[in-house]
Coordinates of C-alpha atoms in Angstrom, one line a residue:
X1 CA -116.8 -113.5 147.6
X2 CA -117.9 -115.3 144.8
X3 CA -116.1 -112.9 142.4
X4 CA -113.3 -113.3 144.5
X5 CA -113.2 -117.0 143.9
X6 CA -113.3 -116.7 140.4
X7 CA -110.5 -114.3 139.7
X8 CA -108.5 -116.4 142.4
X9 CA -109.7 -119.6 140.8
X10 CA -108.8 -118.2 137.1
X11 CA -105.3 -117.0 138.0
X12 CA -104.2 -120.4 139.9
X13 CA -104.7 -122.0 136.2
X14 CA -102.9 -118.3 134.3
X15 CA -99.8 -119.9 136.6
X16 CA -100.3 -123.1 135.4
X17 CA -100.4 -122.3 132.3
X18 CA -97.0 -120.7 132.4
X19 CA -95.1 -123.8 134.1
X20 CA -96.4 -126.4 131.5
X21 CA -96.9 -124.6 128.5
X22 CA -100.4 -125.8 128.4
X23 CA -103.5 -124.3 128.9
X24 CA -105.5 -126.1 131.2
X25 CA -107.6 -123.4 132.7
X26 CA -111.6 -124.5 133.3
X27 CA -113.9 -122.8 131.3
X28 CA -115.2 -119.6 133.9
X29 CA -118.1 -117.9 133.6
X30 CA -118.4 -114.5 132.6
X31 CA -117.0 -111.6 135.6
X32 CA -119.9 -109.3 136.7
X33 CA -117.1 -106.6 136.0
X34 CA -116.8 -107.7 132.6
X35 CA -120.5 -107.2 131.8
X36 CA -121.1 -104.1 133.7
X37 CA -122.0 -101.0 131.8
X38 CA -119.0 -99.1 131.6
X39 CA -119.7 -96.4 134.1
X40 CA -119.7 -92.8 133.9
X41 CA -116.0 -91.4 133.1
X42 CA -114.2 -90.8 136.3
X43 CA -112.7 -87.7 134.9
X44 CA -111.1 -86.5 138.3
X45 CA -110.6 -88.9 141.0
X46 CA -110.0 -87.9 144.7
X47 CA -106.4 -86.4 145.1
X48 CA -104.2 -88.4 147.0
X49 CA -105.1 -92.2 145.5
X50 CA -102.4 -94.2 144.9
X51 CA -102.5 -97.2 142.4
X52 CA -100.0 -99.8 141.5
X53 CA -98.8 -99.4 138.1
X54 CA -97.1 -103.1 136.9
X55 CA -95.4 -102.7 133.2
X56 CA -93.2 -105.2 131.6
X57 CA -89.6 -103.7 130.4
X58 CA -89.1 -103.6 127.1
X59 CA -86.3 -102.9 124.6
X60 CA -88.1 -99.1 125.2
X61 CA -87.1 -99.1 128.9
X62 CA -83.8 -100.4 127.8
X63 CA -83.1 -97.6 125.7
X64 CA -84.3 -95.4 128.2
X65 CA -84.6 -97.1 132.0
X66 CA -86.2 -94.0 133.4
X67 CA -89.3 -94.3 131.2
X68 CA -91.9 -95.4 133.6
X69 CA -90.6 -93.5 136.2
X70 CA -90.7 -90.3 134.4
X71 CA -94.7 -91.1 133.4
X72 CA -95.5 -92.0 137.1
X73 CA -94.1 -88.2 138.5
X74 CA -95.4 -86.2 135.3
X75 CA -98.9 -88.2 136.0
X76 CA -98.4 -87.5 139.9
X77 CA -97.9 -84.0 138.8
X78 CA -100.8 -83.9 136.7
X79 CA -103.4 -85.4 138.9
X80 CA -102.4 -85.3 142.8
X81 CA -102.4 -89.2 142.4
X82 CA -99.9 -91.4 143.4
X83 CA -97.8 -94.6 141.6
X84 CA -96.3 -97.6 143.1
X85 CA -94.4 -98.8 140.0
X86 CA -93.6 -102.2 139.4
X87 CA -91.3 -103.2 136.4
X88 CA -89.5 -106.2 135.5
X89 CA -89.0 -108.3 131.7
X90 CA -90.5 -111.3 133.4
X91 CA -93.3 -109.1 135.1
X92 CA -95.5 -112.3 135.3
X93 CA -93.2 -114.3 137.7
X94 CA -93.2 -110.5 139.5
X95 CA -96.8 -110.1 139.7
X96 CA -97.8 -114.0 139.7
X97 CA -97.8 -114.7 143.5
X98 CA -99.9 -111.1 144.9
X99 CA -102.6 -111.9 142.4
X100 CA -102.9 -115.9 143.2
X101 CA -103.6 -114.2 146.8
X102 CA -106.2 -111.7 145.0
X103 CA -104.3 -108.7 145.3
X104 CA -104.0 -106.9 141.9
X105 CA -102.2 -104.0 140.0
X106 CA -104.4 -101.6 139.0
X107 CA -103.2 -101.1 135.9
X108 CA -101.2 -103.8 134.0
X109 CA -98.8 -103.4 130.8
X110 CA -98.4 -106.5 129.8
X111 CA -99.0 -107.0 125.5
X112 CA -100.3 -110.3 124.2
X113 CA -97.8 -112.8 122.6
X114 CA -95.7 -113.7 125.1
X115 CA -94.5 -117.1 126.2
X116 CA -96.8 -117.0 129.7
X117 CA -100.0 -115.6 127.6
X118 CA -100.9 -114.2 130.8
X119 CA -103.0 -111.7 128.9
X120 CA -104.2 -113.9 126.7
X121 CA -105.9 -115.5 130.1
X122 CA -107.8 -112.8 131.4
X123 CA -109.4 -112.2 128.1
X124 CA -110.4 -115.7 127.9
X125 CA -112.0 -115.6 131.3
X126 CA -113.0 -112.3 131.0
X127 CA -111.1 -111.0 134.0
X128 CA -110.9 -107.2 132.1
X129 CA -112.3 -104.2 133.1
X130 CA -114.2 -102.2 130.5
X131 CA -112.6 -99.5 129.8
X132 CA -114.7 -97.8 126.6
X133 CA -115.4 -95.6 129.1
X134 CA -111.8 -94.5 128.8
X135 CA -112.0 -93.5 125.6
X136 CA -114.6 -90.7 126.3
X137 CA -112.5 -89.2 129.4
X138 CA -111.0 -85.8 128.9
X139 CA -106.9 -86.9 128.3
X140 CA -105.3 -85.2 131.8
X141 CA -104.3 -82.0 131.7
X142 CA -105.7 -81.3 128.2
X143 CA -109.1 -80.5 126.7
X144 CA -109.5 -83.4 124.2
X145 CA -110.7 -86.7 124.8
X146 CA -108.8 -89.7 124.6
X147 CA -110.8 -91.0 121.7
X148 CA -110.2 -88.1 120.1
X149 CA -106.6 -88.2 119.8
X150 CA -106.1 -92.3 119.1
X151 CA -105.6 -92.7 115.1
X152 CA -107.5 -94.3 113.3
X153 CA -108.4 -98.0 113.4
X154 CA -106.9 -98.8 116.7
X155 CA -109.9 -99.1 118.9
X156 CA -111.7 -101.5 116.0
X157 CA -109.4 -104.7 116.5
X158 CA -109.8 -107.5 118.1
X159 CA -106.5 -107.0 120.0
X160 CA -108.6 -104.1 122.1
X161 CA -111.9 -105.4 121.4
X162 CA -111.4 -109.1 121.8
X163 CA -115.2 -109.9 122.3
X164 CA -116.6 -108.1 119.6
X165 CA -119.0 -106.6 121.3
X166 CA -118.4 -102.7 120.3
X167 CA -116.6 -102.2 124.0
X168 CA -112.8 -101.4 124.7
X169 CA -111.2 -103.7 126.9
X170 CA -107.5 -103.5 126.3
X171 CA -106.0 -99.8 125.5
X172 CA -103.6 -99.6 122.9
X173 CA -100.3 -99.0 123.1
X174 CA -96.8 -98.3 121.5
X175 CA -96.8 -99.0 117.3
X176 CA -94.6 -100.3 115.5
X177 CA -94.8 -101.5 111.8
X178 CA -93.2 -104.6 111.6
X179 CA -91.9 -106.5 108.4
X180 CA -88.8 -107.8 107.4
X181 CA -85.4 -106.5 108.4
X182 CA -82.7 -106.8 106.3
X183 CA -78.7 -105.0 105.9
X184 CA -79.6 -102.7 103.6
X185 CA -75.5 -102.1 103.0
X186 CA -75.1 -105.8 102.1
X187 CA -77.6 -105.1 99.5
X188 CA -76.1 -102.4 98.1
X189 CA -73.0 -104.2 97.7
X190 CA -73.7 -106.6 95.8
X191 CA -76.2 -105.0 93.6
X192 CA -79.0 -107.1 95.0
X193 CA -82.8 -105.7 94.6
X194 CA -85.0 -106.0 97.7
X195 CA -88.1 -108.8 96.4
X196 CA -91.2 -107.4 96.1
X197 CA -93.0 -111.1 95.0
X198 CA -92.0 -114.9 96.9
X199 CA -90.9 -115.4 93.4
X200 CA -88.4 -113.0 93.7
X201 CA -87.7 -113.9 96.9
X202 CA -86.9 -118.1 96.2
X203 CA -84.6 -116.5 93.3
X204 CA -82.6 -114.5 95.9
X205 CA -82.5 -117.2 98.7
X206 CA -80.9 -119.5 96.3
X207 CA -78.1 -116.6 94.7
X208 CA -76.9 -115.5 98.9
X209 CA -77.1 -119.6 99.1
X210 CA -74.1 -119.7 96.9
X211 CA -72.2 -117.2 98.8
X212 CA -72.7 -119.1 102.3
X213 CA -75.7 -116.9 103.5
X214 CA -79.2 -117.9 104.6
X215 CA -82.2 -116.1 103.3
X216 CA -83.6 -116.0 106.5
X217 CA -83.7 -116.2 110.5
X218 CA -86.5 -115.2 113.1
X219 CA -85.5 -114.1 117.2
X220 CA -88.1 -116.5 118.2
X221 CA -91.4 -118.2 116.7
X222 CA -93.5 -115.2 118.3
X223 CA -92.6 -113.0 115.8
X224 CA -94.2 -115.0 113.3
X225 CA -97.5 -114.0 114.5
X226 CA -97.1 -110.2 112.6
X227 CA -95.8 -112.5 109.6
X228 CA -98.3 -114.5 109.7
X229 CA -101.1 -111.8 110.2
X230 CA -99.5 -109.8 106.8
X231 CA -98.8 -112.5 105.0
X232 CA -102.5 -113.7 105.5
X233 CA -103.5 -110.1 104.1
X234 CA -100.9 -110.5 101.2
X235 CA -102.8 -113.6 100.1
X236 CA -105.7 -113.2 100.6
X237 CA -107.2 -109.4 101.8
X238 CA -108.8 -108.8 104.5
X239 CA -111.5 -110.6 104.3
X240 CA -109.5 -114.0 103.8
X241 CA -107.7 -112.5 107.5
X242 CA -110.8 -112.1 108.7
X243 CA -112.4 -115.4 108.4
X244 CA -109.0 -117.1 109.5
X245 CA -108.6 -115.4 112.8
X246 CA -112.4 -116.1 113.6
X247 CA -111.8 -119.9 112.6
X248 CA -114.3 -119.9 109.6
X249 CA -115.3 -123.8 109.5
X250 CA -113.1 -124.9 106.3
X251 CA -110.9 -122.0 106.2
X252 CA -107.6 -124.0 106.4
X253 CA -108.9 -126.2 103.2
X254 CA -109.0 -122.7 101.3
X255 CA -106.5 -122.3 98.1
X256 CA -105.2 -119.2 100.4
X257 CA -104.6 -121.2 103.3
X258 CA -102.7 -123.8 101.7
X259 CA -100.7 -120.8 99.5
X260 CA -99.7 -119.6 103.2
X261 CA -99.2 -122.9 104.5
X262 CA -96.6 -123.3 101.1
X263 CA -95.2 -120.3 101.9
X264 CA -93.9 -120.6 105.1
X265 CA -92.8 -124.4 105.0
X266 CA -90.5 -123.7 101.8
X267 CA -89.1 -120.6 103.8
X268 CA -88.2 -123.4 106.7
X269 CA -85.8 -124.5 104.1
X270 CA -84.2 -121.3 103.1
X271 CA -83.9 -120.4 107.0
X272 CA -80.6 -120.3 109.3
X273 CA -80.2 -123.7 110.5
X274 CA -78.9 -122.6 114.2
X275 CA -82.3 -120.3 114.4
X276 CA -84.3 -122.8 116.7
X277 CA -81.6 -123.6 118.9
X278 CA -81.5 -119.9 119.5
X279 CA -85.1 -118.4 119.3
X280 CA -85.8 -118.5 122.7
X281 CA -86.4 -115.4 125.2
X282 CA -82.4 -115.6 126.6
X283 CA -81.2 -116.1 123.0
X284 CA -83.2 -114.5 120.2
X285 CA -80.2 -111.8 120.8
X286 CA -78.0 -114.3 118.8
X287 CA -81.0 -114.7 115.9
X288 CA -81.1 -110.9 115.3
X289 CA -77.2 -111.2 115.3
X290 CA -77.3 -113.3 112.2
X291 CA -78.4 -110.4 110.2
X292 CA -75.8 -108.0 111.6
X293 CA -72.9 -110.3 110.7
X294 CA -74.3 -111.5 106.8
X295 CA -75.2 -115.1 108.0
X296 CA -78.7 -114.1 107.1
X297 CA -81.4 -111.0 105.0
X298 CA -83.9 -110.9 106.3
X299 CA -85.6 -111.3 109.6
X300 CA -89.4 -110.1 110.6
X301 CA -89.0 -107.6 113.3
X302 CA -90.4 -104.5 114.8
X303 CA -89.2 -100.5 114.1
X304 CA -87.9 -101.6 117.6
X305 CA -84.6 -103.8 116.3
X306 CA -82.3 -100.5 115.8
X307 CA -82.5 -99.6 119.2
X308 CA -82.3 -102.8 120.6
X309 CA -79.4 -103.8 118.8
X310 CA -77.7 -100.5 118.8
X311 CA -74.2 -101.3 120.7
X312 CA -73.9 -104.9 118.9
X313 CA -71.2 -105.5 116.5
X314 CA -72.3 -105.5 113.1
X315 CA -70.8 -105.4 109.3
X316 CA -68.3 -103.2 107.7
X317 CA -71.5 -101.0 105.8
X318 CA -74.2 -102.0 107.9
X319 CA -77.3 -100.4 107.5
X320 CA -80.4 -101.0 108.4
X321 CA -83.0 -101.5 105.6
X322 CA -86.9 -102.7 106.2
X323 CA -89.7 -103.9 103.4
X324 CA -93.1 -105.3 103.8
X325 CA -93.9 -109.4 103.1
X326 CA -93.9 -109.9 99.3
X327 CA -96.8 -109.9 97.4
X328 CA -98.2 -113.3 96.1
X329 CA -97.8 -112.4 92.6
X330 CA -96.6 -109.5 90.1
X331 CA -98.7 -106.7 90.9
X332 CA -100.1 -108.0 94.0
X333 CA -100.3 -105.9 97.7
X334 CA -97.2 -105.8 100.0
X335 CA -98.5 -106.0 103.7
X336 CA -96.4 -104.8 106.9
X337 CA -98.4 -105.8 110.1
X338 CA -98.9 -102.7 112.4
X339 CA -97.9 -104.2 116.0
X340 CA -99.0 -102.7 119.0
X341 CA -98.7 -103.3 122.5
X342 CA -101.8 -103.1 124.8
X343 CA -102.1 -102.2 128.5
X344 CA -105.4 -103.0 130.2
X345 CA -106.9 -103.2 133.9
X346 CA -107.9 -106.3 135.9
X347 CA -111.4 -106.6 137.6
X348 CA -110.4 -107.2 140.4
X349 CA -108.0 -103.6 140.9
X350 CA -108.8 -101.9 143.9
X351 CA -108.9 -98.3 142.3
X352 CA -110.4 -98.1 138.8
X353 CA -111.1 -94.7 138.5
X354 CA -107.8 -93.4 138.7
X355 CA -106.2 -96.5 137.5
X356 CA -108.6 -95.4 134.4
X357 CA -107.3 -91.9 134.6
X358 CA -103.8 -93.2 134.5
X359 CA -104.4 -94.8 131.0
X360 CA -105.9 -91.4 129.7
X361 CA -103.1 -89.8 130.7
X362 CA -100.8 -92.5 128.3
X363 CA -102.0 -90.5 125.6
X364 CA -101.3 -87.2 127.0
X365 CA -98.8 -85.1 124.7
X366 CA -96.2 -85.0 128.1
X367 CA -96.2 -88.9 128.4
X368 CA -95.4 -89.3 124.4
X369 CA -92.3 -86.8 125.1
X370 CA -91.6 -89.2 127.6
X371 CA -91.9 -92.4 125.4
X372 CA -90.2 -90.7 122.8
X373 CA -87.1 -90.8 124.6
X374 CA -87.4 -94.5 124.5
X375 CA -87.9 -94.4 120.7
X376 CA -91.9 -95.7 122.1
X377 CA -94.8 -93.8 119.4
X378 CA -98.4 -93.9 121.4
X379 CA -100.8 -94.1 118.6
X380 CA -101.9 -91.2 118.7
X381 CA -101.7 -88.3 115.5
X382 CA -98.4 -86.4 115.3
X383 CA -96.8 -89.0 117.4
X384 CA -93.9 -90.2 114.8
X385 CA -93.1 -86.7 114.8
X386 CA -91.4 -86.6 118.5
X387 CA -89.3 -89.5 117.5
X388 CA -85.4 -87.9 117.4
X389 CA -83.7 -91.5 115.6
X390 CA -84.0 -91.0 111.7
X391 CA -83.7 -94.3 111.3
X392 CA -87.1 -95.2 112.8
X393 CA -88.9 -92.3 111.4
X394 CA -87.9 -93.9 107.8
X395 CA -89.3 -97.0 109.6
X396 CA -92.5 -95.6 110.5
X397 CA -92.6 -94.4 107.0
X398 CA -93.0 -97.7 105.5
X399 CA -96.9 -96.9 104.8
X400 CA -95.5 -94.0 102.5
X401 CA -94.2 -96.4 100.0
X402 CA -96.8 -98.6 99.4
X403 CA -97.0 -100.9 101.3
X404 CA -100.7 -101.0 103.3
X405 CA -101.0 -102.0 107.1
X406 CA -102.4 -105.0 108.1
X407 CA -103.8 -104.6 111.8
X408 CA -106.0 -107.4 113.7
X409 CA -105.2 -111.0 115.1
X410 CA -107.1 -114.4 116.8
X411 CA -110.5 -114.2 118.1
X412 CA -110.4 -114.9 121.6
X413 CA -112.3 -118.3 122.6
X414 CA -112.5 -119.0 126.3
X415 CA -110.1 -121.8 128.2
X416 CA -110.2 -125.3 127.6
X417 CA -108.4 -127.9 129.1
X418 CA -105.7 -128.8 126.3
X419 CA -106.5 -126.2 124.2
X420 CA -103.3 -124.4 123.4
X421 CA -103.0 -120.7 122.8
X422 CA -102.7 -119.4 119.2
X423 CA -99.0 -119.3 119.7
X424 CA -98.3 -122.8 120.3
X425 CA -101.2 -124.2 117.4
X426 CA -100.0 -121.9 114.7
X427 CA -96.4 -120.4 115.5
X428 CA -94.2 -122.3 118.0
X429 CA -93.9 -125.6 115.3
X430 CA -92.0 -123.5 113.0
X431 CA -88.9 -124.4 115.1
X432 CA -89.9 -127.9 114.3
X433 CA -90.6 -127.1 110.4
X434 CA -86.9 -125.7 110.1
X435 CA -84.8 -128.5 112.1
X436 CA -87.3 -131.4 110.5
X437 CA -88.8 -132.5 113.9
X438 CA -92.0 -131.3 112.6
X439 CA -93.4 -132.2 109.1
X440 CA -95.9 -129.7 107.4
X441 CA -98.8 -131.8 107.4
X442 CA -98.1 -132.6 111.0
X443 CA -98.2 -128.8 111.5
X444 CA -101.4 -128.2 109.3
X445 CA -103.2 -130.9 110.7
X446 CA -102.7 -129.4 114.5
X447 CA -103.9 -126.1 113.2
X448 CA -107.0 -127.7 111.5
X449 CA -107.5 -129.7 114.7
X450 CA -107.4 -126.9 116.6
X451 CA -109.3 -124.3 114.7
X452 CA -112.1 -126.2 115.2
X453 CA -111.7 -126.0 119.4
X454 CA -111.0 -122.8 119.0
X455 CA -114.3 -121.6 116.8
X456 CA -116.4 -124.0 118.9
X457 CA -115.1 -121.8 122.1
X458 CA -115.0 -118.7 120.2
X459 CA -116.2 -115.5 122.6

């Protein structure tokens, strides 16, 4: 009962959170289920189980709607176990009421940076189940663990270990390398080069300036988070990252912090003036348009964009072109943030062991097939391979040319009452930075404000 309260009292405030934009959650004390030992891998749960599987639609499922259906009958298959599939794009509104009465998915994909942070929540109040456990299970119907197949640096973030504890909380899912988007026809035609340094980058905002076109747009201010992340790494290495998304005391008075700070508030003057207006979840559509019809060149996206803007009307000789964020200097390190998505399991589900064999089996060769038809790449090795679209291959080949991945984001820190999330201290004011209802030390000042919350909270 007492566990029961908490998960109920956690998610009441989760729902709050998503009608006022403010997080006003109490701070909760840690789950039982979060602390537990991992137990022993539940490598073959009793036939017949069946689990409710909730995942968000994506531009995946809107390349391919049968996506999810496809992964619940080939895992059926596979195990004897049944799904109940739940999918909607505004999955929290979906899921929302069943769970304010205690009754939870069993397995949840839902990634972090959205609007509702509903994600974000659980890992504050440590609502996850552990799932390291996972990553030692024997991947369904073949003879390799799951660990085993994962590449390389996916299971050492904090955006699947959020506590830093050495346990796996959140399982990783679909990457993409993101960076900035541009027409690489346009580019072509009028002899432009692609910047590699902010210096060349000012020079070329101010030569398409001349011919009517901004140097930049964004679909909405939660895609600044993976230009944020690289251009962190671009300034300052990973160890500069490091100490900024763990809220080093004085990290924000640093020459790199005020270098990114620079960056970004003189690109909110080089930037589409109709991009606020539109960079919302109903219009970013119109953002992403911008580049398609020369108004704008570039635009930080996801290997995602081709597909989901594959019927809209675009340029005489458009072609789609992607680089990482400039380097600070001549000479200096490109960065293109490696996005992934993350699905994870409450602690309150009803059946963890097979919702736990479910999320082995998302790493299965069969279910990558099945994502690949989507244009989806599990991280897992010899994934990129499946993909049938050259256009995203040459995408996923960005690390070829090099440019190096940046991977990581925010510590968690748990809930407090007007606390924002990391989204609304460090990304959502760029809207205000671009239409000048926001001035950059307004901005910087609610960052430093903030940070200091948020390393005081830190978990």
């Amino acid at each position: 009962m007492k566990k029961f309260l908490a998960l109920l009292l956690a998610l009441s405030m989760v729902f709050a959170l998503a009608a006022c934009g403010e997080s006003k959650a109490p701070e909760q004390p840690a789950n039982d289920a979060a602390e537990a030992p991992a137990e022993a891998p539940a490598e073959a749960p009793a036939e017949g189980v069946t689990i409710q599987v909730a995942a968000v639609s994506t531009a995946f499922t809107d390349n391919y709607p049968e996506m999810w259906a496809e992964i619940a009958a080939a895992f059926e298959a596979a195990t004897g176990n049944k799904v109940e599939l739940i999918e909607d794009k505004n999955l929290e509104d979906v899921i929302g009421p069943s769970m304010q009465g205690g009754e939870y998915p069993d397995v949840v994909y839902l990634p972090v940076g959205r609007p509702a942070a509903l994600t974000e929540q659980f890992i504050k109040d440590n609502l996850l189940t552990d799932l390291s456990d996972v990553m030692e299970m024997t991947v369904p119907g073949e003879d390799v663990k799951v660990s085993e197949k994962i590449s390389d640096g996916f299971l050492d973030t904090s955006l699947t270990n959020p506590y830093s504890d050495g346990k796996t909380y959140l399982a990783p899912m679909f990457y993409d390398p993101c960076g900035l988007f541009y027409n690489a026809g346009l580019f072509e035609e009028k002899g432009w080069e692609v910047p590699t340094t902010w210096d060349e980058m000012w020079e070329l905002g101010d030569k398409a300036k001349e011919e009517g076109i901004a140097l930049f747009t964004y679909p909405t201010t939660g895609y600044f988070d993976a230009f944020l992340y690289s251009l962190m790494y671009a300034v300052g290495g990973p160890e500069f990252f490091d100490k900024a998304t763990h809220y080093e005391e004085g990290i924000w008075d640093t020459p790199e912090a005020q270098t990114c700070f620079d960056i970004i508030a003189k690109l909110a003057t080089y930037t589409n003036p109709v991009t606020p207006a539109q960079a919302n979840d109903q219009d970013f559509k119109q953002n992403q348009q911008l580049i398609l019809d020369n108004k704008a060149l570039f635009m930080p996206n996801g290997s995602w964009i081709a597909g989901e803007m594959a019927d809209s009307p675009r340029a005489d000789g458009f072609k789609w072109g992607m680089t990482g964020i400039p380097a600070v200097k001549e000479g200096g390190d490109r960065y293109s943030f490696c996005w992934f998505q993350q699905s994870w399991i409450p602690a309150g589900a009803e059946n963890v062991d097979a919702a736990k064999q479910f999320i082995a089996f998302l790493y299965s060769d069969k279910a990558q097939e099945i994502f690949a038809k989507g244009g989806a790449v599990q991280p897992i090795t010899g994934a990129a391979d499946t993909v049938a679209d050259p256009e995203k291959k040459e995408f996923l080949a960005i690390y070829d040319s090099g440019v190096k991945p940046a991977m990581g984001g925010f510590a968690s820190y748990k809930a407090v009452a007007g606390l924002g999330s990391v989204r609304e201290v460090f990304l959502d004011p760029v809207n205000g930075l671009v239409s000048g209802n926001v001035t950059v030390e307004e901005w910087v000042n609610g960052i430093k404000e903030a940070s200091t919350q948020m390393l005081a909270n830190i978990q």
